[in-house]
Every structure is written in structure tokens, then in C-alpha cells.
Short mmCIF file of C-alpha atoms and ligand atoms in Angstrom, two decimals:
data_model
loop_
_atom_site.label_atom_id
_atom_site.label_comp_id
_atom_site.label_asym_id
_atom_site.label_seq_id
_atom_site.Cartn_x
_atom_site.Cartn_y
_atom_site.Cartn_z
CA UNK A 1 0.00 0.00 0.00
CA UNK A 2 1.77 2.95 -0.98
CA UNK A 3 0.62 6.95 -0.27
CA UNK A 4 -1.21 8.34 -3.63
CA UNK A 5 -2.35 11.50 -2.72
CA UNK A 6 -2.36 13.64 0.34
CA UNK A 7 -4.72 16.47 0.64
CA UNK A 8 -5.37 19.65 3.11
CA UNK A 9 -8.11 22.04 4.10
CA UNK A 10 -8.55 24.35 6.34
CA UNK A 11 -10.74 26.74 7.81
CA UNK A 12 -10.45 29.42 10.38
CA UNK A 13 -12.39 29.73 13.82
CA UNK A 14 -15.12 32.38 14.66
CA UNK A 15 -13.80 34.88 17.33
CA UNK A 16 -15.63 34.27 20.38
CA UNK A 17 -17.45 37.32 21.79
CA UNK A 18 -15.98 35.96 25.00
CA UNK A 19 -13.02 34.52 24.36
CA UNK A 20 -11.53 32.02 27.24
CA UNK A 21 -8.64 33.18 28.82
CA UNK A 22 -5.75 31.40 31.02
CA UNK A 23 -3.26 32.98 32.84
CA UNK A 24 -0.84 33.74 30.18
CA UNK A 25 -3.33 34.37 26.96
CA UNK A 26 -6.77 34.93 25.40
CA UNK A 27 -7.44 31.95 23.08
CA UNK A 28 -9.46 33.30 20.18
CA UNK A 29 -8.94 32.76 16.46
CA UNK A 30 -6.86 30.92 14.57
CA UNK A 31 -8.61 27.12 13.38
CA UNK A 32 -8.60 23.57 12.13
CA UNK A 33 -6.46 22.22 8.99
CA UNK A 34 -7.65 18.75 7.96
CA UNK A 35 -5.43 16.19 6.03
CA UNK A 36 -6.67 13.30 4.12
CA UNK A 37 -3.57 10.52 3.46
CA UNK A 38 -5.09 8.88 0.17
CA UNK A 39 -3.39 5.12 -0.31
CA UNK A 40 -3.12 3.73 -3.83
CA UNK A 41 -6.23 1.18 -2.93
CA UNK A 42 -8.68 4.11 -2.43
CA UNK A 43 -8.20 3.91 1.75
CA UNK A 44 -8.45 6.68 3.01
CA UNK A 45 -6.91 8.39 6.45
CA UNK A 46 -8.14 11.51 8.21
CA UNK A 47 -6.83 14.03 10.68
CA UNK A 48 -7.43 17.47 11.82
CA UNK A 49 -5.51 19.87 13.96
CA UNK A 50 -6.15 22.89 15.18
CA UNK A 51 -3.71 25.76 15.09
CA UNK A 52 -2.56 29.35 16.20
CA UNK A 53 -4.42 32.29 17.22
CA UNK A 54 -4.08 34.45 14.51
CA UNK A 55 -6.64 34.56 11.64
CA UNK A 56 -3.84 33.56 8.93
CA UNK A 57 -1.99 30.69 11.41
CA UNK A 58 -4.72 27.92 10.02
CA UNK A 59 -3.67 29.00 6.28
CA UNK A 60 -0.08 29.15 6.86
CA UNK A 61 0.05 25.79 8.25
CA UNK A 62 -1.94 24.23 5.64
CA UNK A 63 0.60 25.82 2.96
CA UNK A 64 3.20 24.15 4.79
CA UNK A 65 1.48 20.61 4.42
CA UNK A 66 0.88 21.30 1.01
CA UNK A 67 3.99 22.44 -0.69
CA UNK A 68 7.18 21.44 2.06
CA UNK A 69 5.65 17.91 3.38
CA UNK A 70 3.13 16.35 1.28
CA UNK A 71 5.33 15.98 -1.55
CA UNK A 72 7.61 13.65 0.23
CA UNK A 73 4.72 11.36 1.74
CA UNK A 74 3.29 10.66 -1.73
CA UNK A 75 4.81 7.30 -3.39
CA UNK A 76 5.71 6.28 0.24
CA UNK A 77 5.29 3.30 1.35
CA UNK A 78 2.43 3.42 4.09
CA UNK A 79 3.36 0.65 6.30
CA UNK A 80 6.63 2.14 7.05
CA UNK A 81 5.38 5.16 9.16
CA UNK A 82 8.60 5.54 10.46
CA UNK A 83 10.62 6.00 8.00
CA UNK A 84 8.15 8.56 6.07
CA UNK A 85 8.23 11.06 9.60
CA UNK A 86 12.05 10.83 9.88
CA UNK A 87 11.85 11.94 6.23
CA UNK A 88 10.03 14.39 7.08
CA UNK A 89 12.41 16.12 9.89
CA UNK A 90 15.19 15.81 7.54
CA UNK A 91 13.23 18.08 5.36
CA UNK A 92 12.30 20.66 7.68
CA UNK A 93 15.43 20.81 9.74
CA UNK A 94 16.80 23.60 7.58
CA UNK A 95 14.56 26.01 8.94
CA UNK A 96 13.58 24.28 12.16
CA UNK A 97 11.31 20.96 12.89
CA UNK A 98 10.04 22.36 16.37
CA UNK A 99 7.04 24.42 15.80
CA UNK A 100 4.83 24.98 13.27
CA UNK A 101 6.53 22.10 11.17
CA UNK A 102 6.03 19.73 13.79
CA UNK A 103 2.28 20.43 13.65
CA UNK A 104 2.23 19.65 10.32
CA UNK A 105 4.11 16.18 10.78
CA UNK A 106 1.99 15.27 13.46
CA UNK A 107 -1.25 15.87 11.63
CA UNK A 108 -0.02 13.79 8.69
CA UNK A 109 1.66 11.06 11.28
CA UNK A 110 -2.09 10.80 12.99
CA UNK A 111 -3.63 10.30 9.77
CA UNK A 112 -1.35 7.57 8.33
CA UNK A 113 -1.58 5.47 11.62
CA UNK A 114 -5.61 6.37 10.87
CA UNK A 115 -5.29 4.89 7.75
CA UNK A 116 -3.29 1.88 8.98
CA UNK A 117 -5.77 0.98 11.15
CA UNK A 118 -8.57 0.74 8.45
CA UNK A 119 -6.02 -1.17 6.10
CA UNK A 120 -5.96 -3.64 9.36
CA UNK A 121 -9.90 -3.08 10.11
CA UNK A 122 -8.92 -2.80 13.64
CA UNK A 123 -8.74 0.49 15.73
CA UNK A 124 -5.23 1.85 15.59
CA UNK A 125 -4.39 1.29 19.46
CA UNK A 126 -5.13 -2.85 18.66
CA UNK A 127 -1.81 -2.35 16.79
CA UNK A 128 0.07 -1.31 19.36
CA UNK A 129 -0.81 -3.58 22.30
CA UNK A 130 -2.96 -1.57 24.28
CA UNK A 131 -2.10 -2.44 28.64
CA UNK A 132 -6.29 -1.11 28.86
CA UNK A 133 -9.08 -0.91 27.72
CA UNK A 134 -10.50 2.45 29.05
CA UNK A 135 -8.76 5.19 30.83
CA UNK A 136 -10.18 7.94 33.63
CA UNK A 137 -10.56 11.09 31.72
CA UNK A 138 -11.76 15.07 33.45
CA UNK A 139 -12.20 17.71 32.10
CA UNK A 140 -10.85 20.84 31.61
CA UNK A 141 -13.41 23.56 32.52
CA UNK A 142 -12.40 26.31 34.91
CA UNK A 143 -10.95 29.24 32.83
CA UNK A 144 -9.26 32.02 34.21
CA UNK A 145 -12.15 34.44 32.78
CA UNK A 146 -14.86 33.06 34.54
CA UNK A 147 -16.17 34.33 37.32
CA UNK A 148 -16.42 31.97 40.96
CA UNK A 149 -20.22 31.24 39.60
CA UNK A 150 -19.71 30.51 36.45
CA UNK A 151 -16.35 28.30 37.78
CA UNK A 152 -18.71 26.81 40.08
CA UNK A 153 -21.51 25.82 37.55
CA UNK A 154 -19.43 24.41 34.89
CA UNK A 155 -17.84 22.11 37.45
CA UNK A 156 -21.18 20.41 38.46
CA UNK A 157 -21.78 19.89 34.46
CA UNK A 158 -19.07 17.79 34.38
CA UNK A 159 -19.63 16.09 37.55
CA UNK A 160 -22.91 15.44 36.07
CA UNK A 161 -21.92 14.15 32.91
CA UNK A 162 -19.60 11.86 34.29
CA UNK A 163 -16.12 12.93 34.67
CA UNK A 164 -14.56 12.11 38.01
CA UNK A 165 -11.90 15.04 37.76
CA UNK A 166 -11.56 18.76 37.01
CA UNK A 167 -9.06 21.48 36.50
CA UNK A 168 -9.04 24.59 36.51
CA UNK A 169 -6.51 27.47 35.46
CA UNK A 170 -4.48 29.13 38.63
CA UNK A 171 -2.10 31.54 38.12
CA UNK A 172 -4.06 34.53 39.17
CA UNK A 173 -2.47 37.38 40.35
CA UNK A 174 -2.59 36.43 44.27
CA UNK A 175 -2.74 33.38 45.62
CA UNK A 176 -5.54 34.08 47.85
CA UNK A 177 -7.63 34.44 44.50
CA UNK A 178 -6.19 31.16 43.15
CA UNK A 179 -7.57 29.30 46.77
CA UNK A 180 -10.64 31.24 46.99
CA UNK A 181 -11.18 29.39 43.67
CA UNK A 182 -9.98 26.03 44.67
CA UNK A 183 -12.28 26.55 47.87
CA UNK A 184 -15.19 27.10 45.98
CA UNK A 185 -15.40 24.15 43.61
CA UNK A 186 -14.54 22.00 46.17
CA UNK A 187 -17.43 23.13 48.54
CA UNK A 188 -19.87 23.02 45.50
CA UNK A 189 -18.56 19.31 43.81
CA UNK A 190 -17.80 17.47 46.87
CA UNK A 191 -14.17 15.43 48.25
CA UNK A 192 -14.64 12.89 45.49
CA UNK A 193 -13.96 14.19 42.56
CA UNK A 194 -10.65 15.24 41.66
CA UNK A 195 -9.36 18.70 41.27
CA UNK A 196 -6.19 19.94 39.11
CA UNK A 197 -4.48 23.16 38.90
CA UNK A 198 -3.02 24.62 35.67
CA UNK A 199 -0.72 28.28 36.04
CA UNK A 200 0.08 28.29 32.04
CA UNK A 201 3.75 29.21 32.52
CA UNK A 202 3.67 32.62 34.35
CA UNK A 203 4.97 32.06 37.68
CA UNK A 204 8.72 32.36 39.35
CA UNK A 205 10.20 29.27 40.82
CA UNK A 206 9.74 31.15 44.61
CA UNK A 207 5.96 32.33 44.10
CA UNK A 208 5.80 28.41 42.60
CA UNK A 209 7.04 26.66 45.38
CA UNK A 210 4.73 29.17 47.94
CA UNK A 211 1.10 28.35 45.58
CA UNK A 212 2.48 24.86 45.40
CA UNK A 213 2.69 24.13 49.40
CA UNK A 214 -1.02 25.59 49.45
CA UNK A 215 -2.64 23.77 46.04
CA UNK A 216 -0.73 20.27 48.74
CA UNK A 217 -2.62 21.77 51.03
CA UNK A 218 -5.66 21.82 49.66
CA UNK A 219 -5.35 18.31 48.28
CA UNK A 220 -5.34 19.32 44.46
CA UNK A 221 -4.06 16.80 42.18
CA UNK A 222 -1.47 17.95 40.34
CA UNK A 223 0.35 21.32 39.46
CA UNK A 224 0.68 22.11 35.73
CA UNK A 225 3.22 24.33 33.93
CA UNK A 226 3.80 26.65 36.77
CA UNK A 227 7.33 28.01 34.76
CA UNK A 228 8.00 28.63 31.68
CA UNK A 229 7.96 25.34 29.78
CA UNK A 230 12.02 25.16 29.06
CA UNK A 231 13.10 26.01 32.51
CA UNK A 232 13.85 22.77 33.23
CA UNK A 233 16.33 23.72 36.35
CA UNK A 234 13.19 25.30 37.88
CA UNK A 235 11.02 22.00 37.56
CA UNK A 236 13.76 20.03 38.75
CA UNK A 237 13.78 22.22 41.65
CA UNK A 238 9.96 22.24 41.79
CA UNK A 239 9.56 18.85 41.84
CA UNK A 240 12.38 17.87 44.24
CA UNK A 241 10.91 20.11 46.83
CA UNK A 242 7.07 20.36 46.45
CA UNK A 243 4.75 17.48 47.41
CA UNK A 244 2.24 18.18 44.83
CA UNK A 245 3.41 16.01 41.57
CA UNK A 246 4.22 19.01 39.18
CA UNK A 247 2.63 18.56 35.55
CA UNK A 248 4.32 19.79 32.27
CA UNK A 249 5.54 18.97 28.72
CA UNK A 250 2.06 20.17 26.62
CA UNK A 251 5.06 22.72 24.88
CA UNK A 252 7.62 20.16 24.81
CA UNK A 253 8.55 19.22 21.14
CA UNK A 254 9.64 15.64 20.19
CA UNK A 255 11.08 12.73 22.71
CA UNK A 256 14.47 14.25 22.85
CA UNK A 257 12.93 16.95 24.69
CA UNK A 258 11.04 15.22 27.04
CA UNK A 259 14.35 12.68 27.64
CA UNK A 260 16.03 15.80 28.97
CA UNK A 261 13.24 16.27 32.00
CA UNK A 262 13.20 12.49 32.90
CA UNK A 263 17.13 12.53 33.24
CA UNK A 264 17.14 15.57 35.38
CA UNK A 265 13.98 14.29 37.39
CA UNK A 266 12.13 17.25 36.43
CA UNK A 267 9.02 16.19 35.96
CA UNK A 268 6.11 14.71 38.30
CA UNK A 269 3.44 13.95 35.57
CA UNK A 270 3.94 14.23 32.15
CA UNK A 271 1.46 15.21 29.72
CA UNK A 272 2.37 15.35 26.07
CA UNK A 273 0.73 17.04 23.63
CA UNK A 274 -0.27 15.35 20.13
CA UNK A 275 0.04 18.22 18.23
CA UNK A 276 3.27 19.54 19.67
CA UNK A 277 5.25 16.29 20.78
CA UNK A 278 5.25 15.41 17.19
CA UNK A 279 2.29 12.51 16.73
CA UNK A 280 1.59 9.21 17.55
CA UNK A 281 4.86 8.39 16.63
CA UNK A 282 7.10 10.25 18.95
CA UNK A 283 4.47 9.88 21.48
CA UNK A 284 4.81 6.08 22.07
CA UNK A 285 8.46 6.80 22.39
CA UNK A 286 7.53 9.52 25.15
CA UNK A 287 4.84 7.25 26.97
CA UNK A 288 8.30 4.55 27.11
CA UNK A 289 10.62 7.08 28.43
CA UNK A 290 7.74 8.21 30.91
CA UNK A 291 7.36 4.30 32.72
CA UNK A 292 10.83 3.39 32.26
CA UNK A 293 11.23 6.98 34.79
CA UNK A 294 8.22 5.72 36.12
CA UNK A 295 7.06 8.87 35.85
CA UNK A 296 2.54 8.84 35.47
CA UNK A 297 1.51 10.13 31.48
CA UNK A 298 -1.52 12.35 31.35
CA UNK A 299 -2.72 13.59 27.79
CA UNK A 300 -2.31 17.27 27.14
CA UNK A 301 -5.94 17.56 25.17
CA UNK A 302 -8.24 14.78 23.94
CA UNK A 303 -9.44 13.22 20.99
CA UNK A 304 -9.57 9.35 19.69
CA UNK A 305 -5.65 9.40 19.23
CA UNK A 306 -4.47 10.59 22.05
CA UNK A 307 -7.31 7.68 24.12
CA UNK A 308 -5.35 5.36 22.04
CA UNK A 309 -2.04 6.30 22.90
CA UNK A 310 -3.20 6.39 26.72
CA UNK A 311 -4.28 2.90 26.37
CA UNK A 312 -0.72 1.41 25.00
CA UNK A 313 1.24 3.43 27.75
CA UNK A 314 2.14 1.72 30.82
CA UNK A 315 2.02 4.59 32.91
CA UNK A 316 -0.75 6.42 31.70
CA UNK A 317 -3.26 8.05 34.51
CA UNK A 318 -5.83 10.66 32.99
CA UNK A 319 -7.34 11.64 29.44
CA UNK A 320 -8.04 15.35 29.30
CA UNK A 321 -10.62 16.67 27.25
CA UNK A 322 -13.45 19.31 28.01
CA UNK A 323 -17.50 19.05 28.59
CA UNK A 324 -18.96 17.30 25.55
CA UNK A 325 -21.36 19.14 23.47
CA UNK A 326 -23.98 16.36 23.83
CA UNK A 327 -24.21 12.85 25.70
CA UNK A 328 -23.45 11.37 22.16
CA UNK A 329 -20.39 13.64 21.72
CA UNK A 330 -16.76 12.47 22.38
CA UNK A 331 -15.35 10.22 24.86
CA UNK A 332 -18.28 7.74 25.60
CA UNK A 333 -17.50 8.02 29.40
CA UNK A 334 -18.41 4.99 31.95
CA UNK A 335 -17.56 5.00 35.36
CA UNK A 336 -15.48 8.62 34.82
CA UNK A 337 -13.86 6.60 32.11
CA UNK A 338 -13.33 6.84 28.54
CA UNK A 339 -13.54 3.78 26.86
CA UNK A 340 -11.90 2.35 24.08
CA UNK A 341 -12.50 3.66 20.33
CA UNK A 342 -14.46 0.98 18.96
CA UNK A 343 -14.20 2.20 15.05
CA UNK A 344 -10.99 1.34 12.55
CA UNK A 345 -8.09 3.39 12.80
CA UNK A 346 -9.13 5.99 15.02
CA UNK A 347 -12.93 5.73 14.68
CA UNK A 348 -14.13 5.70 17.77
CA UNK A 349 -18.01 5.26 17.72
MG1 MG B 1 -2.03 23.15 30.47
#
């Protein structure tokens, strides 16, 4: 089976009236691109990422796709995933493979290992041994823009759909606001259900370690990205000293990367994201580092790829995704869990 045709669309994203905010930006804009990985038997595999903030990003990266990678996938041999993504870093290490390049790898890798799955007519994660068959997943609900109400409220919908965790973004500008927040949901949803904290990059190492002792205190989960994502002598500090595991790598870029933080024991709980790790690829490769430092995996984002790659990790803990836009929607949850994709490559109804 070799790789025909590739093709890309892409289309760019509404800006909210109210955009949602963390503590380090306002997400509105940018959009989707969508690849189709055409095989010379008329299989077809599908992917879509979405990109950047900026009304152009979703265009630029689709003109990347287009001209700089999909060239080199067609006439390759689709079996050999492998070798078609390490062609593909050789062709973008010129001008750099981190970044927007790696997007575009990963959205090609995720739809070839789609398409390999349908070839097989088995979901993708049957290929790679999966250690589960469902995995706990919360959600990711409490922005930084809402107020303690609105914080409050969205944390019961996802109690009441069925997710047995939450996070919410910290990072405000006192820690007294971050608690009050904590506080709050945690009067309102109960002692069972798990809360997480997320400062998006924008604390010091001291002010870290102070709303670190506290988040313990307050028996939150985990503490994510509380430095900027490459300070990786402030993690290892971080995590030797806190007792609250501390949660990073969703701006990490490929395995390499990620090998650094294991060796320097600079990580609590890693969570990789598909988009910017570099695919399903470089992500098994991360989720083997990650037991081998037996060090817990938690996806950065959601979707039927990254459940699959959560269910072939040894270490894996938690799927994050967001409320679903109707009980039918994306993960089908039991127990707080998201079960397997049932579907061909990553199908998952
Ligand atoms: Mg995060």
C-alpha cells in the first residue's frame, strides 16, 4: 500500500465574543487544517488539527502541508510510518522541525496510523498492544475568565456528565484568589472528585514553590506548567521540593525533549501534547521514556488518538478533554472513564 495522494483544508475559527482566557493568553482565532492521506487502494486516512491564534496561522500551516511535506509522503510506502516522519524532519530541519513544522508532521503522522488501522480493520491502538481498555478522563473547565459562579456551575456539568476530575486554570495574580477558587469548587462538587491546577507558565520558581505548598494543602491533584515550559532547572527544583506532583511537557517538542526532564527528574506527571510532541509516533516513544522513569503520562488535550495512545502506555493516569457538546459527543464516558474507540483506525463510535 503505498501513499497516492495527500490532501489539506482548512478553515479558520469564529472569534468568540468571549473569548476564554488562562493565565498567560486569550485563546481566540486561529482554526482547524484537515489532512486526508489517500493510499493507492482508495483507503483513506483523516486528521485534523487545530492551530494558532491568529486569523492567517490555520492557512499558513496548511501551505506548509501542502507544498514542504506532502510531496515527500506521496509514493511512500504506508506501512513504514517511520521512515516517512524521519523523512520528514530531515526536510524541515533547515529552517527548524520544532514548531509549526512539527504540527504539520503530526497531523499527517495521525492520519497515516488512521489509515493503517482501516487497512488492518482494527482500531489503531489494537496495533500497538494496548495495557487497557478504558482510561479515567476530566475535564478541563475552569478558565481564568470566569467568574467563581460561572467556575462553580461548569464544574457540576461535568460532575454530572460523568467525569470524576476537574481542572481549573491558577495563576491569578494572588494566591488568595487562586484558593478562593480552589475553595469554591470544592465546597460546591464534593471530596470525590478530583481537582487539578493549571498556572500556564507565568509564575517564578519562589511564588511556585509558595502556591504549590497551598494547592498540597488543599489536596489538588497535580500542578501544571507553573514556569515557563524550558526552565527545566526550575522544575527540577519544583519537583524535588514540592509534594504536589508538578505537571508539564504540553510545549515540549519531540522525545528528545522530554528525555532531557526524565534525566534531570524534572518532571512529576507528564502530559504530552499530540500536536506539539510530534504525533503518535514520537508519542509512544515519550509514553516509554515516561514508565521506564516511572514517571505517570496524562494527555495534554483529547481526541480518539491521544485515548489510544493512553491505552498502550504503561504509565498512563488521565485523558483530558473538556465538557462534551452532547451525551453522544466524544469520549463515551463509563464509570469517569473513557472507553476504548471501537471504530478502525481511530474511529471511535
Ligand atoms: Mg495546560
Amino acid at each position: 500500500m503505498h501513499i497516492k495522494e495527500v490532501r489539506v483544508e482548512y478553515a479558520r475559527r469564529p472569534h468568540a465574543e468571549r473569548p476564554i482566557r488562562d493565565a498567560l493568553q486569550t485563546l481566540s482565532g486561529g482554526g482547524h487544517v484537515a489532512v486526508e492521506v489517500i493510499a493507492d487502494d482508495g483507503l483513506v486516512g483523516q486528521a485534523t488539527t487545530s492551530f494558532g491564534r491568529g486569523d492567517g496561522a490555520p492557512h499558513t500551516l496548511a501551505v506548509l502541508i501542502e507544498e514542504e511535506l506532502a510531496p515527500k509522503v506521496v509514493g511512500q510506502d504506508a506501512e513504514r510510518i517511520g521512515q516517512i516522519i524521519e523523512s520528514l524532519k530531515a526536510e524541515t530541519e533547515y529552517h527548524g522541525t520544532d514548531g509549526i513544522a512539527t504540527f504539520g508532521i503530526s497531523v499527517l503522522d495521525v492520519a497515516l496510523w488512521d489509515l493503517l488501522g482501516k487497512a488492518h480493520g482494527v482500531p489503531t491502538y489494537q496495533l500497538w498492544g494496548a495495557y487497557r481498555d478504558r482510561i479515567p478522563a476530566y475535564a478541563m473547565v475552569g478558565w481564568s475568565n470566569y467568574s467563581v459562579d460561572e467556575l462553580r456551575r461548569q464544574c457540576v456539568l461535568a460532575v454530572e456528565e460523568g467525569f470524576r476530575g476537574v481542572k481549573l486554570k491558577a495563576g491569578a495574580p494572588t494566591l488568595e484568589e487562586d484558593v478562593h477558587r480552589i475553595e469554591s469548587v470544592r465546597a460546591e462538587i464534593g471530596p470525590d472528585i478530583k481537582i487539578m491546577v493549571d498556572a500556564n507558565q507565568v509564575l517564578t520558581v519562589n511564588e511556585a514553590l509558595r502556591r504549590g505548598e497551598a494547592f498540597g494543602d488543599l489536596g489538588v491533584g497535580w500542578f501544571e506548567e507553573p514556569l515557563r515550559a524550558d526552565d527545566i532547572d526550575g522544575y527540577a527544583e519544583l519537583t524535588r521540593r514540592l509534594r504536589i506532583p508538578v505537571a508539564t511537557g504540553e510545549n515540549l517538542y519531540g522525545a528528545r525533549a522530554f528525555r532531557r526532564f526524565f534525566e534531570r527528574r524534572a518532571i512529576g506527571i507528564v502530559q504530552p501534547d499530540l500536536r506539539r510532541a510530534g504525533g503518535p509516533t514520537e508519542i509512544r516513544a515519550i509514553g516509554a521514556l515516561a514508565a521506564a522513569f516511572d514517571v505517570p503520562y496524562a494527555s495534554h488535550g483529547g481526541g480518539p488518538a491521544a485515548l489510544s495512545l493512553l491505552l498502550c502506555a504503561p504509565s498512563a493516569i488521565w485523558l483530558e478533554t473538556g465538557l462534551r457538546a452532547s451525551p453522544e459527543a466524544f469520549p463515551r464516558l463509563e464509570d469517569g472513564c473513557a472507553l476504548a474507540p471501537a471504530g478502525p483506525g481511530f474511529s471511535w463510535e
